[in-house]
Amino acid sequence: QVTAKTAFLFILPQYNVSVPRADGELVQYHYGLKDLVTILFYIFIAIILHAVVQEYALDKINRRLHLSKVKHSKFNESGQLVAFHLTSMVWCLYVVVTEGYISNPRSLWENYPHVYLPFQVKFFYLCQLAYWLHALPELYFQKVRKEEIPRQLRCIALYLVHIAGAYLLNLTRLGLILLLLQYLAEFFFHMARLVYFTDENNEKLFNVWAVVFVVTRLFTLTLYILVIGFGLPRVENQALDPERGNFLSFLFNNILFRMSVLLLVCLFQASVMWRFIHFQLRRWREYWNEQSSRKRAATGAKQQAKPLKRDSGYHENGVVKAENGTSPRTKKLKSP
């Protein structure tokens, strides 16, 4: 029994609470320090799954494609993220649909703070934190190039800050919707990269990703304005109460603080859109340069393929005759 209790500490979420309801008791969860033990266990699980995907899927495809070292590293990165984003996207969609967060947008801010979480919501957040923490040792295991490490560290840090912030500040419902939108755009981007590595002439999925990216950015900005600008300021309990998990509503009741946060959100989204536009312009410029170089190469090949212009006349018995029937060769003058 002692061993079983210790095993449950690693495998299952802790801090369960029975919440009384009209139709009976409902078991829900809140967070605490024991969550770190559960996250540690699922970090090892994520490392094992990462190795399985690499060994039985990505390495076999890489052997057939014969990619360069740079493309090989990017292919492995995108392959791992496609598997993770697809799994997380389906799982997150299932959670928000079954919990009714999409059908009832008011639930994103109503009854804040959302201290008590359903099992599937808490387990989802623990697994997300475990995955992005496991990405840190994977930088060493995958032998990522030094030039790529700062970019990947930035990406990991941003995901950890947003996921942990939503989890600790009791904004888990809003965090689920934002993660769903983010993972949707990231899935199409890394899927487009995989298709591009297999066939460099196929860039159609990049166009699909561009549309999905713009749409998800608009939805993300709309959600921030809806929840921060209109939802949280209307929460009944506006007093700071850390024991009950109320950290934000009293801040968002201040219009100056609320407008400052919205301004920061808009500036961040604007910077993301600027990098996106810059990337698209560079891609289109490279595309048109490649097309023009192909046209020049095709034109040069046609010019070289043209037949050489022959001298006027015709052949007779292997000798070139002029049009008047005389030989084009100069006659030798007899010496006197």
mmCIF file of C-alpha atoms in Angstrom, residues 7-249:
data_model
loop_
_atom_site.group_PDB
_atom_site.id
_atom_site.type_symbol
_atom_site.label_atom_id
_atom_site.label_comp_id
_atom_site.label_asym_id
_atom_site.label_seq_id
_atom_site.Cartn_x
_atom_site.Cartn_y
_atom_site.Cartn_z
ATOM 1 C CA ALA A 7 3.168 5.534 -7.331
ATOM 2 C CA PHE A 8 -0.105 7.457 -7.383
ATOM 3 C CA LEU A 9 1.827 10.560 -6.347
ATOM 4 C CA PHE A 10 3.825 10.322 -9.586
ATOM 5 C CA ILE A 11 1.104 9.134 -11.951
ATOM 6 C CA LEU A 12 -2.140 10.850 -10.927
ATOM 7 C CA PRO A 13 -2.876 14.536 -10.248
ATOM 8 C CA GLN A 14 -2.982 15.453 -6.564
ATOM 9 C CA TYR A 15 -5.066 17.813 -4.408
ATOM 10 C CA ASN A 16 -8.505 16.399 -5.195
ATOM 11 C CA VAL A 17 -11.490 18.022 -3.490
ATOM 12 C CA SER A 18 -15.121 16.884 -3.328
ATOM 13 C CA VAL A 19 -17.331 19.797 -4.357
ATOM 14 C CA PRO A 20 -21.009 19.375 -3.336
ATOM 15 C CA ARG A 21 -23.581 19.803 -6.098
ATOM 16 C CA ALA A 22 -27.339 19.416 -6.419
ATOM 17 C CA ASP A 23 -26.982 16.041 -8.154
ATOM 18 C CA GLY A 24 -24.205 14.782 -5.852
ATOM 19 C CA GLU A 25 -20.531 15.365 -5.164
ATOM 20 C CA LEU A 26 -18.096 16.266 -7.912
ATOM 21 C CA VAL A 27 -14.383 15.537 -7.551
ATOM 22 C CA GLN A 28 -12.203 18.429 -8.723
ATOM 23 C CA TYR A 29 -8.582 19.454 -8.286
ATOM 24 C CA HIS A 30 -6.438 22.460 -7.439
ATOM 25 C CA TYR A 31 -2.687 22.957 -7.741
ATOM 26 C CA GLY A 32 0.163 22.598 -5.227
ATOM 27 C CA LEU A 33 3.825 21.667 -4.830
ATOM 28 C CA LYS A 34 3.134 17.949 -5.327
ATOM 29 C CA ASP A 35 2.343 18.751 -8.955
ATOM 30 C CA LEU A 36 6.107 19.080 -9.513
ATOM 31 C CA VAL A 37 6.521 15.352 -8.779
ATOM 32 C CA THR A 38 3.824 14.451 -11.319
ATOM 33 C CA ILE A 39 5.370 16.781 -13.894
ATOM 34 C CA LEU A 40 8.788 15.162 -13.342
ATOM 35 C CA PHE A 41 7.339 11.701 -14.023
ATOM 36 C CA TYR A 42 5.706 12.835 -17.272
ATOM 37 C CA ILE A 43 8.931 14.544 -18.364
ATOM 38 C CA PHE A 44 10.502 11.065 -18.509
ATOM 39 C CA ILE A 45 7.454 9.764 -20.369
ATOM 40 C CA ALA A 46 7.787 12.609 -22.901
ATOM 41 C CA ILE A 47 11.492 11.807 -23.414
ATOM 42 C CA ILE A 48 10.631 8.158 -24.119
ATOM 43 C CA LEU A 49 7.853 9.084 -26.574
ATOM 44 C CA HIS A 50 10.188 11.567 -28.257
ATOM 45 C CA ALA A 51 12.757 8.797 -28.790
ATOM 46 C CA VAL A 52 10.081 6.414 -30.144
ATOM 47 C CA VAL A 53 8.846 8.937 -32.734
ATOM 48 C CA GLN A 54 12.433 9.708 -33.724
ATOM 49 C CA GLU A 55 13.540 6.092 -34.025
ATOM 50 C CA TYR A 56 10.529 4.482 -35.709
ATOM 51 C CA ALA A 57 9.259 7.335 -37.894
ATOM 52 C CA LEU A 58 11.569 10.274 -38.520
ATOM 53 C CA ASP A 59 14.866 8.405 -38.878
ATOM 54 C CA LYS A 60 13.365 6.014 -41.432
ATOM 55 C CA ILE A 61 12.027 8.910 -43.513
ATOM 56 C CA ASN A 62 15.362 10.735 -43.270
ATOM 57 C CA ARG A 63 17.238 7.752 -44.693
ATOM 58 C CA ARG A 64 15.055 7.857 -47.803
ATOM 59 C CA LEU A 65 15.238 11.626 -48.324
ATOM 60 C CA HIS A 66 19.030 12.022 -47.909
ATOM 61 C CA LEU A 67 18.729 15.555 -46.511
ATOM 62 C CA SER A 68 21.602 17.863 -45.661
ATOM 63 C CA LYS A 69 22.584 18.411 -42.016
ATOM 64 C CA VAL A 70 20.674 21.688 -41.743
ATOM 65 C CA LYS A 71 17.516 20.272 -43.328
ATOM 66 C CA HIS A 72 17.906 17.071 -41.330
ATOM 67 C CA SER A 73 17.785 19.039 -38.058
ATOM 68 C CA LYS A 74 14.787 21.125 -39.169
ATOM 69 C CA PHE A 75 12.980 18.019 -40.416
ATOM 70 C CA ASN A 76 13.399 16.304 -37.036
ATOM 71 C CA GLU A 77 12.193 19.417 -35.206
ATOM 72 C CA SER A 78 9.103 19.808 -37.381
ATOM 73 C CA GLY A 79 8.350 16.089 -37.282
ATOM 74 C CA GLN A 80 8.350 16.015 -33.491
ATOM 75 C CA LEU A 81 6.240 19.177 -33.260
ATOM 76 C CA VAL A 82 3.706 17.928 -35.808
ATOM 77 C CA ALA A 83 3.104 14.825 -33.685
ATOM 78 C CA PHE A 84 2.868 16.892 -30.493
ATOM 79 C CA HIS A 85 0.685 19.686 -31.917
ATOM 80 C CA LEU A 86 -1.723 17.245 -33.537
ATOM 81 C CA THR A 87 -2.124 15.244 -30.314
ATOM 82 C CA SER A 88 -2.468 18.365 -28.143
ATOM 83 C CA MET A 89 -4.878 20.010 -30.580
ATOM 84 C CA VAL A 90 -7.255 17.026 -30.637
ATOM 85 C CA TRP A 91 -6.995 16.618 -26.859
ATOM 86 C CA CYS A 92 -7.538 20.342 -26.197
ATOM 87 C CA LEU A 93 -10.508 20.474 -28.569
ATOM 88 C CA TYR A 94 -12.073 17.503 -26.793
ATOM 89 C CA VAL A 95 -11.609 19.191 -23.392
ATOM 90 C CA VAL A 96 -13.083 22.581 -24.366
ATOM 91 C CA VAL A 97 -16.056 20.942 -26.113
ATOM 92 C CA THR A 98 -16.906 18.525 -23.304
ATOM 93 C CA GLU A 99 -16.489 21.227 -20.646
ATOM 94 C CA GLY A 100 -18.675 23.652 -22.616
ATOM 95 C CA TYR A 101 -16.128 26.463 -22.907
ATOM 96 C CA ILE A 102 -16.815 27.017 -26.619
ATOM 97 C CA SER A 103 -20.609 26.832 -26.461
ATOM 98 C CA ASN A 104 -20.666 29.254 -23.512
ATOM 99 C CA PRO A 105 -17.969 31.959 -23.942
ATOM 100 C CA ARG A 106 -19.093 33.628 -20.690
ATOM 101 C CA SER A 107 -17.666 30.668 -18.791
ATOM 102 C CA LEU A 108 -14.167 31.962 -19.639
ATOM 103 C CA TRP A 109 -14.516 34.677 -16.981
ATOM 104 C CA GLU A 110 -17.655 33.851 -15.009
ATOM 105 C CA ASN A 111 -17.100 32.701 -11.412
ATOM 106 C CA TYR A 112 -13.444 33.725 -11.535
ATOM 107 C CA PRO A 113 -11.158 32.555 -9.967
ATOM 108 C CA HIS A 114 -11.428 29.041 -11.386
ATOM 109 C CA VAL A 115 -9.552 27.404 -8.524
ATOM 110 C CA TYR A 116 -11.102 23.958 -8.848
ATOM 111 C CA LEU A 117 -10.402 22.145 -12.109
ATOM 112 C CA PRO A 118 -11.879 19.007 -13.666
ATOM 113 C CA PHE A 119 -9.506 16.059 -13.871
ATOM 114 C CA GLN A 120 -8.974 16.337 -17.628
ATOM 115 C CA VAL A 121 -8.170 20.056 -17.470
ATOM 116 C CA LYS A 122 -5.553 19.656 -14.733
ATOM 117 C CA PHE A 123 -4.022 16.573 -16.358
ATOM 118 C CA PHE A 124 -3.804 18.412 -19.677
ATOM 119 C CA TYR A 125 -1.892 21.315 -18.094
ATOM 120 C CA LEU A 126 0.492 18.985 -16.258
ATOM 121 C CA CYS A 127 1.281 17.137 -19.487
ATOM 122 C CA GLN A 128 1.811 20.407 -21.374
ATOM 123 C CA LEU A 129 4.274 21.653 -18.761
ATOM 124 C CA ALA A 130 6.050 18.283 -18.795
ATOM 125 C CA TYR A 131 6.437 18.332 -22.574
ATOM 126 C CA TRP A 132 7.937 21.818 -22.783
ATOM 127 C CA LEU A 133 10.252 21.096 -19.853
ATOM 128 C CA HIS A 134 11.407 17.884 -21.526
ATOM 129 C CA ALA A 135 12.374 19.984 -24.570
ATOM 130 C CA LEU A 136 15.290 21.448 -22.579
ATOM 131 C CA PRO A 137 17.312 18.202 -22.203
ATOM 132 C CA GLU A 138 16.288 17.249 -25.748
ATOM 133 C CA LEU A 139 18.425 20.129 -27.015
ATOM 134 C CA TYR A 140 21.406 18.093 -25.801
ATOM 135 C CA PHE A 141 20.112 14.662 -26.822
ATOM 136 C CA GLN A 142 19.257 15.818 -30.355
ATOM 137 C CA LYS A 143 22.615 17.631 -30.719
ATOM 138 C CA VAL A 144 20.965 20.846 -31.838
ATOM 139 C CA ARG A 145 23.317 23.297 -33.549
ATOM 140 C CA LYS A 146 24.538 26.230 -31.458
ATOM 141 C CA GLU A 147 22.944 28.696 -33.890
ATOM 142 C CA GLU A 148 19.511 27.141 -33.313
ATOM 143 C CA ILE A 149 19.658 26.930 -29.502
ATOM 144 C CA PRO A 150 18.725 30.592 -28.718
ATOM 145 C CA ARG A 151 15.654 30.434 -30.988
ATOM 146 C CA GLN A 152 14.453 27.171 -29.476
ATOM 147 C CA LEU A 153 15.096 28.387 -25.915
ATOM 148 C CA ARG A 154 12.991 31.476 -26.631
ATOM 149 C CA CYS A 155 10.151 29.325 -27.950
ATOM 150 C CA ILE A 156 10.280 26.951 -24.951
ATOM 151 C CA ALA A 157 10.397 29.841 -22.469
ATOM 152 C CA LEU A 158 7.380 31.573 -24.048
ATOM 153 C CA TYR A 159 5.296 28.401 -23.934
ATOM 154 C CA LEU A 160 6.271 27.684 -20.326
ATOM 155 C CA VAL A 161 5.520 31.236 -19.180
ATOM 156 C CA HIS A 162 2.088 31.301 -20.842
ATOM 157 C CA ILE A 163 1.028 27.791 -19.767
ATOM 158 C CA ALA A 164 2.324 28.124 -16.201
ATOM 159 C CA GLY A 165 0.855 31.641 -15.948
ATOM 160 C CA ALA A 166 -2.604 30.480 -16.986
ATOM 161 C CA TYR A 167 -2.348 27.514 -14.586
ATOM 162 C CA LEU A 168 -1.131 29.442 -11.535
ATOM 163 C CA LEU A 169 -3.299 32.544 -12.055
ATOM 164 C CA ASN A 170 -6.448 30.406 -12.453
ATOM 165 C CA LEU A 171 -7.032 31.443 -16.068
ATOM 166 C CA THR A 172 -7.087 27.852 -17.280
ATOM 167 C CA ARG A 173 -10.223 28.228 -19.408
ATOM 168 C CA LEU A 174 -8.850 31.141 -21.390
ATOM 169 C CA GLY A 175 -5.504 29.345 -21.613
ATOM 170 C CA LEU A 176 -7.115 26.290 -23.213
ATOM 171 C CA ILE A 177 -8.718 28.311 -26.006
ATOM 172 C CA LEU A 178 -5.516 30.244 -26.681
ATOM 173 C CA LEU A 179 -3.465 27.037 -26.769
ATOM 174 C CA LEU A 180 -5.935 25.490 -29.201
ATOM 175 C CA LEU A 181 -5.578 28.458 -31.572
ATOM 176 C CA GLN A 182 -1.788 28.520 -31.235
ATOM 177 C CA TYR A 183 -1.367 24.790 -31.815
ATOM 178 C CA LEU A 184 -3.637 24.940 -34.865
ATOM 179 C CA ALA A 185 -1.412 27.532 -36.565
ATOM 180 C CA GLU A 186 1.805 25.773 -35.501
ATOM 181 C CA PHE A 187 0.569 22.417 -36.794
ATOM 182 C CA PHE A 188 0.021 23.768 -40.314
ATOM 183 C CA PHE A 189 3.389 25.557 -40.293
ATOM 184 C CA HIS A 190 5.431 22.481 -39.354
ATOM 185 C CA MET A 191 3.343 20.283 -41.639
ATOM 186 C CA ALA A 192 4.133 22.672 -44.506
ATOM 187 C CA ARG A 193 7.842 22.434 -43.666
ATOM 188 C CA LEU A 194 7.732 18.639 -43.764
ATOM 189 C CA VAL A 195 6.040 18.650 -47.162
ATOM 190 C CA TYR A 196 8.541 21.233 -48.428
ATOM 191 C CA PHE A 197 11.500 19.072 -47.373
ATOM 192 C CA THR A 198 10.097 16.108 -49.302
ATOM 193 C CA ASP A 199 9.252 18.215 -52.379
ATOM 194 C CA GLU A 200 10.765 21.712 -52.638
ATOM 195 C CA ASN A 201 8.342 22.671 -55.416
ATOM 196 C CA ASN A 202 5.306 22.061 -53.214
ATOM 197 C CA GLU A 203 4.567 25.186 -51.130
ATOM 198 C CA LYS A 204 0.762 25.052 -51.112
ATOM 199 C CA LEU A 205 0.556 24.244 -47.409
ATOM 200 C CA PHE A 206 2.492 27.428 -46.627
ATOM 201 C CA ASN A 207 -0.368 29.377 -48.175
ATOM 202 C CA VAL A 208 -2.859 27.442 -46.032
ATOM 203 C CA TRP A 209 -0.744 28.160 -42.969
ATOM 204 C CA ALA A 210 -0.672 31.878 -43.828
ATOM 205 C CA VAL A 211 -4.476 32.041 -43.850
ATOM 206 C CA VAL A 212 -4.807 29.994 -40.646
ATOM 207 C CA PHE A 213 -2.157 32.114 -38.920
ATOM 208 C CA VAL A 214 -3.936 35.405 -39.672
ATOM 209 C CA VAL A 215 -7.321 34.020 -38.598
ATOM 210 C CA THR A 216 -5.960 32.613 -35.319
ATOM 211 C CA ARG A 217 -4.197 35.921 -34.537
ATOM 212 C CA LEU A 218 -7.484 37.770 -34.992
ATOM 213 C CA PHE A 219 -9.336 35.321 -32.745
ATOM 214 C CA THR A 220 -6.571 35.539 -30.133
ATOM 215 C CA LEU A 221 -6.692 39.336 -30.043
ATOM 216 C CA THR A 222 -10.504 39.261 -29.871
ATOM 217 C CA LEU A 223 -10.420 36.846 -26.922
ATOM 218 C CA TYR A 224 -7.938 38.998 -25.023
ATOM 219 C CA ILE A 225 -10.097 42.094 -25.503
ATOM 220 C CA LEU A 226 -13.274 40.207 -24.587
ATOM 221 C CA VAL A 227 -11.921 38.617 -21.396
ATOM 222 C CA ILE A 228 -9.575 41.351 -20.152
ATOM 223 C CA GLY A 229 -11.522 44.361 -21.374
ATOM 224 C CA PHE A 230 -15.083 43.255 -20.626
ATOM 225 C CA GLY A 231 -15.157 39.967 -18.711
ATOM 226 C CA LEU A 232 -12.829 40.177 -15.707
ATOM 227 C CA PRO A 233 -13.850 43.761 -14.737
ATOM 228 C CA ARG A 234 -17.423 42.492 -14.236
ATOM 229 C CA VAL A 235 -16.505 39.738 -11.795
ATOM 230 C CA GLU A 236 -18.417 40.129 -8.528
ATOM 231 C CA ASN A 237 -15.482 39.583 -6.178
ATOM 232 C CA GLN A 238 -13.017 42.381 -7.013
ATOM 233 C CA ALA A 239 -10.877 42.175 -3.848
ATOM 234 C CA LEU A 240 -7.386 40.693 -3.776
ATOM 235 C CA ASP A 241 -7.696 37.268 -2.152
ATOM 236 C CA PRO A 242 -4.649 35.002 -2.719
ATOM 237 C CA GLU A 243 -6.079 32.270 -0.476
ATOM 238 C CA ARG A 244 -9.060 31.914 -2.811
ATOM 239 C CA GLY A 245 -6.888 32.333 -5.912
ATOM 240 C CA ASN A 246 -8.154 35.788 -6.838
ATOM 241 C CA PHE A 247 -5.054 37.539 -8.205
ATOM 242 C CA LEU A 248 -6.269 39.597 -11.153
ATOM 243 C CA SER A 249 -9.846 40.834 -10.966
#
